[in-house]
Amino acid sequence: MSHPASPLALPFPAMPPIAGVEVRVARARYKTWDRCDLTFVTLAAGTTVAGVLTQSRCPSPEVEWCRKALVLGQARALVVNAGNSNAFTGDRGRQAVEAIAARTAAHAGCQPSDIFVASTGVIGVPLPIDKAEAGLDAAFTSDLCGWEAMAETIGTTDTFSKGATTTAIVDGRTVTLVGIIKGSGMIAPDMATMLGFIFTDAAVDPAFLQRAMTAANAPSFSCITVDGDTSTSDTVLAFATGAAGNTALVDDESAGADAFRAALNDLCHQLALLVVRDGEGASKLIEIAVTGADSDRSAHRIAMSIANSPLVKTAIAGEDANWGRIVMAVGKAGEPAERDRLAIRFGDTQVAEGGLALSGYDEAPVAAHLKGQEIEIGVDLGIGEGKATVWTCDLTHGYISINADYRS
Amino acid sequence: MSHPASPLALPFPAMPPIAGVEVRVARARYKTWDRCDLTFVTLAAGTTVAGVLTQSRCPSPEVEWCRKALVLGQARALVVNAGNSNAFTGDRGRQAVEAIAARTAAHAGCQPSDIFVASTGVIGVPLPIDKAEAGLDAAFTSDLCGWEAMAETIGTTDTFSKGATTTAIVDGRTVTLVGIIKGSGMIAPDMATMLGFIFTDAAVDPAFLQRAMTAANAPSFSCITVDGDTSTSDTVLAFATGAAGNTALVDDESAGADAFRAALNDLCHQLALLVVRDGEGASKLIEIAVTGADSDRSAHRIAMSIANSPLVKTAIAGEDANWGRIVMAVGKAGEPAERDRLAIRFGDTQVAEGGLALSGYDEAPVAAHLKGQEIEIGVDLGIGEGKATVWTCDLTHGYISINADYRS
């Protein structure tokens, strides 16, 4: 975490332990840094798992491993490496994942397919097996630590540690959900953000957990973008230990299913926004709400076209109410739109309507809104009922500095 | 042209006049600047026209006007306004275009549908009709000027004037083609770049001219991107006066059709690259050649995914051979790709092959290549015969400064 904290940073919240989950961290020294970079999480017998993974056609071997292991729905341990994504490393990368799973399974007394592995960092350098194994051995015997230490350990260019928690009443029992996540560049998750991990003590059947996770992903991780660049390693995994003792959730009819889904949705929403708050170079958090579109899918595409437009993002960085650039981004999205029905607002102030600028709109509240840290852009297409909301950050000199002013 | 010239700027070439074309410029004072900002071009009776226009769903009224007028295929004058794009201005914008066409037609003694109009600049402010009319009246009576003056007059944030010329032997006669073009932000033409104008003394049937222009557009203007943002006003028009006296080109069997098409292709290629050379903040011109893809269309999409990736563009700005970001951009394109067949080169040096880094490749030529102004990235997918080449520029602090560090 070498860059100064994002101006949009939030403090790490108080997060309770989850019965059945034990976290340890260690130094594998994947880079020449003096910090923990390997996380080892043990999960009680019977823990179920679900996940969403990058849709990249060039995924890391970790993503391929998790995709296979998720089919079985059972988890006993999670290993996370930071500083090396192990992506695009051929057979040597696959061997590293297999070695980690084998060693961890031997330690935990389970099958390798019960072990989940995620890595983040530079692409193209095979994860060194010797460092991974030495790191794991150190982690196996190290003291337990808390969520914040894990959040720090999985981070790379993140400028602050990110976590969120919530609860739900399920089957008469209070279940707790916690999540931690890391960003902060190469963020345009197709099905997930870079690395996010959710733990709950609820008892949840893996198929139901997967459906709930897929549903929670759609309006959260799939609705954020920092730079439109989708990582090779995007992974969000949710683990349910069952220690809360509720009757396992198996479908929508189960007692507490709605409450659990709502809590999971809330948690994913919180985590997704934390990633945007730590977008590389971000100075403003931007919410883009598109309504009146031909369909929800069309609204989402238009919102993402706005959110990924460098001209819109730089205008917001410059606190410039340049709604012409929003018109441009709507126009280029390739989705149904009628120029002369388009309406645009900043915050609560309508600035354009019916295909042209609102004459004499009050610029003062717009200017005041744009000076803030949290910007709302509303776009109504006026042609249908489709809607979507996405979140992004502005594009500043900070992004260029982080990504151009050094050599990898 | 307030910013310093792009380091990639080229001098304006010597460009011959085209018989049947007369250029005049004037001050309409669309902005508070002391420069010519209105161009008036008269075209000899019998001039044919073809064009490609933005695919934006929110086009300017000028684009709609040209789309309609192109159906008739005849042109007698062209008016270009700089400093105000007149886009997203409702009825008042349409009225401005109609007023310009009517006044120009009255002066030229032709139909309004023979007049072509294009405007570039800020979005959302109706073009002031009084200024346009006063500017036109001044232009009608001003002295003839040359191509460079026209190129300067149509420019906005362009940092250098851009033109190109070529010739072809058609039906035993030498025909000349000249083109001028302006950039330089909001460049990801869907069918055209912001504003480009091509003039030739060849006699060309409008239907053939349109087919040739559409074909020339595909590998040139449709293969460049500065920031992935498609303008509301993209327009390229080609005018053929017929003054060279050749038998009119009507189809591919006409004498000289191949030579004319080749010359038009060459001219469009030259003009398109000039736009990239003046991309906002550009310090390097980047050619991205994708081969071995599933289809040409798929290759184009992958090449554009690379060309529009902020992480790839900032890596090149930092002279960083970060091919992992290229893998990422291939992976996110959503096109058929097999990670373990992917090969990547910088310049002539292969850096990755068969899904992993080439061990021990010589970094010296790669570093030397990346220090240059013209960068070549080659990506072979290894799965088919599809190929495409696109051009972009790097993403630098200059882009942010131009687009964020001011208020519009």
PDB file of N, CA, C and O in Angstrom, chain B residues 358-406:
ATOM      1  N   LEU B 358       8.128 -15.991 -23.046  1.00  0.00           N
ATOM      2  CA  LEU B 358       9.264 -16.669 -23.649  1.00  0.00           C
ATOM      3  C   LEU B 358      10.433 -16.518 -22.702  1.00  0.00           C
ATOM      4  O   LEU B 358      10.872 -15.404 -22.435  1.00  0.00           O
ATOM      5  N   SER B 359      10.943 -17.625 -22.218  1.00  0.00           N
ATOM      6  CA  SER B 359      12.022 -17.483 -21.239  1.00  0.00           C
ATOM      7  C   SER B 359      13.269 -16.972 -21.940  1.00  0.00           C
ATOM      8  O   SER B 359      13.632 -17.425 -23.026  1.00  0.00           O
ATOM      9  N   GLY B 360      13.867 -15.976 -21.328  1.00  0.00           N
ATOM     10  CA  GLY B 360      15.133 -15.477 -21.833  1.00  0.00           C
ATOM     11  C   GLY B 360      15.054 -14.700 -23.126  1.00  0.00           C
ATOM     12  O   GLY B 360      16.029 -14.622 -23.855  1.00  0.00           O
ATOM     13  N   TYR B 361      13.890 -14.086 -23.446  1.00  0.00           N
ATOM     14  CA  TYR B 361      13.877 -13.245 -24.649  1.00  0.00           C
ATOM     15  C   TYR B 361      14.740 -12.017 -24.401  1.00  0.00           C
ATOM     16  O   TYR B 361      14.937 -11.601 -23.264  1.00  0.00           O
ATOM     17  N   ASP B 362      15.253 -11.462 -25.483  1.00  0.00           N
ATOM     18  CA  ASP B 362      16.199 -10.347 -25.365  1.00  0.00           C
ATOM     19  C   ASP B 362      15.425  -9.060 -25.070  1.00  0.00           C
ATOM     20  O   ASP B 362      14.690  -8.565 -25.914  1.00  0.00           O
ATOM     21  N   GLU B 363      15.587  -8.525 -23.892  1.00  0.00           N
ATOM     22  CA  GLU B 363      14.826  -7.337 -23.509  1.00  0.00           C
ATOM     23  C   GLU B 363      15.355  -6.058 -24.147  1.00  0.00           C
ATOM     24  O   GLU B 363      14.639  -5.067 -24.231  1.00  0.00           O
ATOM     25  N   ALA B 364      16.613  -6.069 -24.596  1.00  0.00           N
ATOM     26  CA  ALA B 364      17.215  -4.824 -25.118  1.00  0.00           C
ATOM     27  C   ALA B 364      16.452  -4.269 -26.330  1.00  0.00           C
ATOM     28  O   ALA B 364      16.102  -3.082 -26.332  1.00  0.00           O
ATOM     29  N   PRO B 365      16.164  -5.076 -27.351  1.00  0.00           N
ATOM     30  CA  PRO B 365      15.428  -4.501 -28.489  1.00  0.00           C
ATOM     31  C   PRO B 365      14.011  -4.071 -28.123  1.00  0.00           C
ATOM     32  O   PRO B 365      13.479  -3.137 -28.719  1.00  0.00           O
ATOM     33  N   VAL B 366      13.404  -4.756 -27.157  1.00  0.00           N
ATOM     34  CA  VAL B 366      12.059  -4.366 -26.725  1.00  0.00           C
ATOM     35  C   VAL B 366      12.112  -2.998 -26.049  1.00  0.00           C
ATOM     36  O   VAL B 366      11.323  -2.097 -26.354  1.00  0.00           O
ATOM     37  N   ALA B 367      13.058  -2.822 -25.154  1.00  0.00           N
ATOM     38  CA  ALA B 367      13.199  -1.537 -24.469  1.00  0.00           C
ATOM     39  C   ALA B 367      13.485  -0.430 -25.469  1.00  0.00           C
ATOM     40  O   ALA B 367      12.908   0.666 -25.394  1.00  0.00           O
ATOM     41  N   ALA B 368      14.361  -0.721 -26.441  1.00  0.00           N
ATOM     42  CA  ALA B 368      14.699   0.294 -27.456  1.00  0.00           C
ATOM     43  C   ALA B 368      13.453   0.633 -28.285  1.00  0.00           C
ATOM     44  O   ALA B 368      13.179   1.797 -28.563  1.00  0.00           O
ATOM     45  N   HIS B 369      12.693  -0.393 -28.659  1.00  0.00           N
ATOM     46  CA  HIS B 369      11.476  -0.169 -29.457  1.00  0.00           C
ATOM     47  C   HIS B 369      10.487   0.704 -28.686  1.00  0.00           C
ATOM     48  O   HIS B 369       9.891   1.635 -29.245  1.00  0.00           O
ATOM     49  N   LEU B 370      10.324   0.437 -27.406  1.00  0.00           N
ATOM     50  CA  LEU B 370       9.334   1.171 -26.608  1.00  0.00           C
ATOM     51  C   LEU B 370       9.752   2.614 -26.356  1.00  0.00           C
ATOM     52  O   LEU B 370       8.915   3.466 -26.049  1.00  0.00           O
ATOM     53  N   LYS B 371      11.035   2.898 -26.472  1.00  0.00           N
ATOM     54  CA  LYS B 371      11.485   4.288 -26.318  1.00  0.00           C
ATOM     55  C   LYS B 371      11.158   5.114 -27.559  1.00  0.00           C
ATOM     56  O   LYS B 371      11.189   6.344 -27.505  1.00  0.00           O
ATOM     57  N   GLY B 372      10.867   4.455 -28.679  1.00  0.00           N
ATOM     58  CA  GLY B 372      10.565   5.173 -29.920  1.00  0.00           C
ATOM     59  C   GLY B 372       9.195   5.813 -29.893  1.00  0.00           C
ATOM     60  O   GLY B 372       8.430   5.658 -28.936  1.00  0.00           O
ATOM     61  N   GLN B 373       8.875   6.526 -30.971  1.00  0.00           N
ATOM     62  CA  GLN B 373       7.567   7.190 -31.060  1.00  0.00           C
ATOM     63  C   GLN B 373       6.523   6.315 -31.735  1.00  0.00           C
ATOM     64  O   GLN B 373       5.333   6.587 -31.632  1.00  0.00           O
ATOM     65  N   GLU B 374       6.963   5.309 -32.467  1.00  0.00           N
ATOM     66  CA  GLU B 374       6.017   4.452 -33.191  1.00  0.00           C
ATOM     67  C   GLU B 374       6.162   3.029 -32.680  1.00  0.00           C
ATOM     68  O   GLU B 374       7.192   2.392 -32.861  1.00  0.00           O
ATOM     69  N   ILE B 375       5.109   2.574 -32.022  1.00  0.00           N
ATOM     70  CA  ILE B 375       5.158   1.294 -31.324  1.00  0.00           C
ATOM     71  C   ILE B 375       4.322   0.270 -32.086  1.00  0.00           C
ATOM     72  O   ILE B 375       3.201   0.564 -32.502  1.00  0.00           O
ATOM     73  N   GLU B 376       4.853  -0.922 -32.237  1.00  0.00           N
ATOM     74  CA  GLU B 376       4.100  -2.012 -32.859  1.00  0.00           C
ATOM     75  C   GLU B 376       3.850  -3.119 -31.845  1.00  0.00           C
ATOM     76  O   GLU B 376       4.798  -3.624 -31.235  1.00  0.00           O
ATOM     77  N   ILE B 377       2.587  -3.487 -31.720  1.00  0.00           N
ATOM     78  CA  ILE B 377       2.230  -4.628 -30.882  1.00  0.00           C
ATOM     79  C   ILE B 377       1.611  -5.677 -31.797  1.00  0.00           C
ATOM     80  O   ILE B 377       0.689  -5.378 -32.563  1.00  0.00           O
ATOM     81  N   GLY B 378       2.130  -6.881 -31.733  1.00  0.00           N
ATOM     82  CA  GLY B 378       1.577  -7.976 -32.529  1.00  0.00           C
ATOM     83  C   GLY B 378       1.003  -9.040 -31.607  1.00  0.00           C
ATOM     84  O   GLY B 378       1.637  -9.425 -30.627  1.00  0.00           O
ATOM     85  N   VAL B 379      -0.212  -9.454 -31.922  1.00  0.00           N
ATOM     86  CA  VAL B 379      -0.854 -10.503 -31.114  1.00  0.00           C
ATOM     87  C   VAL B 379      -1.337 -11.583 -32.063  1.00  0.00           C
ATOM     88  O   VAL B 379      -2.115 -11.304 -32.984  1.00  0.00           O
ATOM     89  N   ASP B 380      -0.869 -12.805 -31.867  1.00  0.00           N
ATOM     90  CA  ASP B 380      -1.375 -13.913 -32.669  1.00  0.00           C
ATOM     91  C   ASP B 380      -2.199 -14.829 -31.781  1.00  0.00           C
ATOM     92  O   ASP B 380      -1.730 -15.287 -30.744  1.00  0.00           O
ATOM     93  N   LEU B 381      -3.460 -15.056 -32.208  1.00  0.00           N
ATOM     94  CA  LEU B 381      -4.371 -15.863 -31.399  1.00  0.00           C
ATOM     95  C   LEU B 381      -4.133 -17.357 -31.606  1.00  0.00           C
ATOM     96  O   LEU B 381      -4.475 -18.166 -30.749  1.00  0.00           O
ATOM     97  N   GLY B 382      -3.606 -17.707 -32.785  1.00  0.00           N
ATOM     98  CA  GLY B 382      -3.285 -19.114 -33.033  1.00  0.00           C
ATOM     99  C   GLY B 382      -4.480 -20.025 -33.211  1.00  0.00           C
ATOM    100  O   GLY B 382      -4.356 -21.241 -33.038  1.00  0.00           O
ATOM    101  N   ILE B 383      -5.624 -19.463 -33.549  1.00  0.00           N
ATOM    102  CA  ILE B 383      -6.798 -20.337 -33.689  1.00  0.00           C
ATOM    103  C   ILE B 383      -7.484 -20.224 -35.038  1.00  0.00           C
ATOM    104  O   ILE B 383      -8.400 -20.978 -35.308  1.00  0.00           O
ATOM    105  N   GLY B 384      -7.077 -19.287 -35.897  1.00  0.00           N
ATOM    106  CA  GLY B 384      -7.783 -19.145 -37.179  1.00  0.00           C
ATOM    107  C   GLY B 384      -7.011 -18.246 -38.117  1.00  0.00           C
ATOM    108  O   GLY B 384      -5.800 -18.061 -37.967  1.00  0.00           O
ATOM    109  N   GLU B 385      -7.725 -17.697 -39.103  1.00  0.00           N
ATOM    110  CA  GLU B 385      -7.088 -16.896 -40.141  1.00  0.00           C
ATOM    111  C   GLU B 385      -7.474 -15.423 -40.050  1.00  0.00           C
ATOM    112  O   GLU B 385      -7.074 -14.620 -40.888  1.00  0.00           O
ATOM    113  N   GLY B 386      -8.318 -15.047 -39.062  1.00  0.00           N
ATOM    114  CA  GLY B 386      -8.803 -13.679 -38.974  1.00  0.00           C
ATOM    115  C   GLY B 386      -7.698 -12.703 -38.602  1.00  0.00           C
ATOM    116  O   GLY B 386      -6.842 -13.015 -37.780  1.00  0.00           O
ATOM    117  N   LYS B 387      -7.717 -11.521 -39.229  1.00  0.00           N
ATOM    118  CA  LYS B 387      -6.712 -10.530 -38.877  1.00  0.00           C
ATOM    119  C   LYS B 387      -7.270  -9.112 -38.989  1.00  0.00           C
ATOM    120  O   LYS B 387      -8.245  -8.864 -39.704  1.00  0.00           O
ATOM    121  N   ALA B 388      -6.644  -8.206 -38.258  1.00  0.00           N
ATOM    122  CA  ALA B 388      -7.035  -6.791 -38.275  1.00  0.00           C
ATOM    123  C   ALA B 388      -5.889  -5.981 -37.725  1.00  0.00           C
ATOM    124  O   ALA B 388      -5.105  -6.461 -36.892  1.00  0.00           O
ATOM    125  N   THR B 389      -5.777  -4.751 -38.197  1.00  0.00           N
ATOM    126  CA  THR B 389      -4.777  -3.830 -37.658  1.00  0.00           C
ATOM    127  C   THR B 389      -5.488  -2.545 -37.275  1.00  0.00           C
ATOM    128  O   THR B 389      -6.291  -2.022 -38.051  1.00  0.00           O
ATOM    129  N   VAL B 390      -5.215  -2.050 -36.098  1.00  0.00           N
ATOM    130  CA  VAL B 390      -5.798  -0.780 -35.651  1.00  0.00           C
ATOM    131  C   VAL B 390      -4.686   0.097 -35.092  1.00  0.00           C
ATOM    132  O   VAL B 390      -3.590  -0.380 -34.798  1.00  0.00           O
ATOM    133  N   TRP B 391      -5.008   1.372 -34.954  1.00  0.00           N
ATOM    134  CA  TRP B 391      -4.031   2.332 -34.478  1.00  0.00           C
ATOM    135  C   TRP B 391      -4.611   3.152 -33.330  1.00  0.00           C
ATOM    136  O   TRP B 391      -5.790   3.536 -33.365  1.00  0.00           O
ATOM    137  N   THR B 392      -3.783   3.418 -32.362  1.00  0.00           N
ATOM    138  CA  THR B 392      -4.193   4.275 -31.263  1.00  0.00           C
ATOM    139  C   THR B 392      -2.965   5.040 -30.773  1.00  0.00           C
ATOM    140  O   THR B 392      -1.901   4.970 -31.379  1.00  0.00           O
ATOM    141  N   CYS B 393      -3.151   5.776 -29.682  1.00  0.00           N
ATOM    142  CA  CYS B 393      -2.017   6.477 -29.091  1.00  0.00           C
ATOM    143  C   CYS B 393      -1.989   6.118 -27.611  1.00  0.00           C
ATOM    144  O   CYS B 393      -2.872   5.445 -27.097  1.00  0.00           O
ATOM    145  N   ASP B 394      -0.950   6.569 -26.926  1.00  0.00           N
ATOM    146  CA  ASP B 394      -0.844   6.246 -25.510  1.00  0.00           C
ATOM    147  C   ASP B 394      -1.717   7.184 -24.677  1.00  0.00           C
ATOM    148  O   ASP B 394      -2.286   8.154 -25.202  1.00  0.00           O
ATOM    149  N   LEU B 395      -1.870   6.856 -23.408  1.00  0.00           N
ATOM    150  CA  LEU B 395      -2.714   7.644 -22.490  1.00  0.00           C
ATOM    151  C   LEU B 395      -1.787   8.275 -21.459  1.00  0.00           C
ATOM    152  O   LEU B 395      -1.135   7.571 -20.690  1.00  0.00           O
ATOM    153  N   THR B 396      -1.734   9.602 -21.479  1.00  0.00           N
ATOM    154  CA  THR B 396      -0.735  10.312 -20.688  1.00  0.00           C
ATOM    155  C   THR B 396      -1.389  11.379 -19.801  1.00  0.00           C
ATOM    156  O   THR B 396      -2.588  11.646 -19.908  1.00  0.00           O
ATOM    157  N   HIS B 397      -0.574  11.979 -18.965  1.00  0.00           N
ATOM    158  CA  HIS B 397      -1.048  13.125 -18.181  1.00  0.00           C
ATOM    159  C   HIS B 397      -1.633  14.203 -19.088  1.00  0.00           C
ATOM    160  O   HIS B 397      -2.542  14.931 -18.691  1.00  0.00           O
ATOM    161  N   GLY B 398      -1.107  14.306 -20.316  1.00  0.00           N
ATOM    162  CA  GLY B 398      -1.614  15.311 -21.250  1.00  0.00           C
ATOM    163  C   GLY B 398      -3.107  15.148 -21.506  1.00  0.00           C
ATOM    164  O   GLY B 398      -3.849  16.134 -21.577  1.00  0.00           O
ATOM    165  N   TYR B 399      -3.572  13.903 -21.652  1.00  0.00           N
ATOM    166  CA  TYR B 399      -5.007  13.670 -21.886  1.00  0.00           C
ATOM    167  C   TYR B 399      -5.832  14.181 -20.711  1.00  0.00           C
ATOM    168  O   TYR B 399      -6.874  14.819 -20.899  1.00  0.00           O
ATOM    169  N   ILE B 400      -5.375  13.885 -19.507  1.00  0.00           N
ATOM    170  CA  ILE B 400      -6.098  14.335 -18.307  1.00  0.00           C
ATOM    171  C   ILE B 400      -6.092  15.862 -18.253  1.00  0.00           C
ATOM    172  O   ILE B 400      -7.111  16.500 -17.971  1.00  0.00           O
ATOM    173  N   SER B 401      -4.932  16.448 -18.531  1.00  0.00           N
ATOM    174  CA  SER B 401      -4.839  17.913 -18.460  1.00  0.00           C
ATOM    175  C   SER B 401      -5.810  18.560 -19.440  1.00  0.00           C
ATOM    176  O   SER B 401      -6.526  19.503 -19.095  1.00  0.00           O
ATOM    177  N   ILE B 402      -5.857  18.035 -20.659  1.00  0.00           N
ATOM    178  CA  ILE B 402      -6.722  18.635 -21.671  1.00  0.00           C
ATOM    179  C   ILE B 402      -8.194  18.485 -21.292  1.00  0.00           C
ATOM    180  O   ILE B 402      -8.995  19.387 -21.492  1.00  0.00           O
ATOM    181  N   ASN B 403      -8.547  17.351 -20.690  1.00  0.00           N
ATOM    182  CA  ASN B 403      -9.961  17.038 -20.482  1.00  0.00           C
ATOM    183  C   ASN B 403     -10.491  17.245 -19.074  1.00  0.00           C
ATOM    184  O   ASN B 403     -11.706  17.218 -18.874  1.00  0.00           O
ATOM    185  N   ALA B 404      -9.621  17.389 -18.106  1.00  0.00           N
ATOM    186  CA  ALA B 404     -10.104  17.545 -16.724  1.00  0.00           C
ATOM    187  C   ALA B 404      -9.689  18.864 -16.106  1.00  0.00           C
ATOM    188  O   ALA B 404     -10.378  19.375 -15.233  1.00  0.00           O
ATOM    189  N   ASP B 405      -8.584  19.403 -16.543  1.00  0.00           N
ATOM    190  CA  ASP B 405      -8.022  20.556 -15.842  1.00  0.00           C
ATOM    191  C   ASP B 405      -8.581  21.869 -16.363  1.00  0.00           C
ATOM    192  O   ASP B 405      -7.895  22.881 -16.370  1.00  0.00           O
ATOM    193  N   TYR B 406      -9.801  21.853 -16.848  1.00  0.00           N
ATOM    194  CA  TYR B 406     -10.436  23.097 -17.269  1.00  0.00           C
ATOM    195  C   TYR B 406     -11.939  22.901 -17.157  1.00  0.00           C
ATOM    196  O   TYR B 406     -12.428  21.788 -17.008  1.00  0.00           O
TER     197      TYR B 406
END
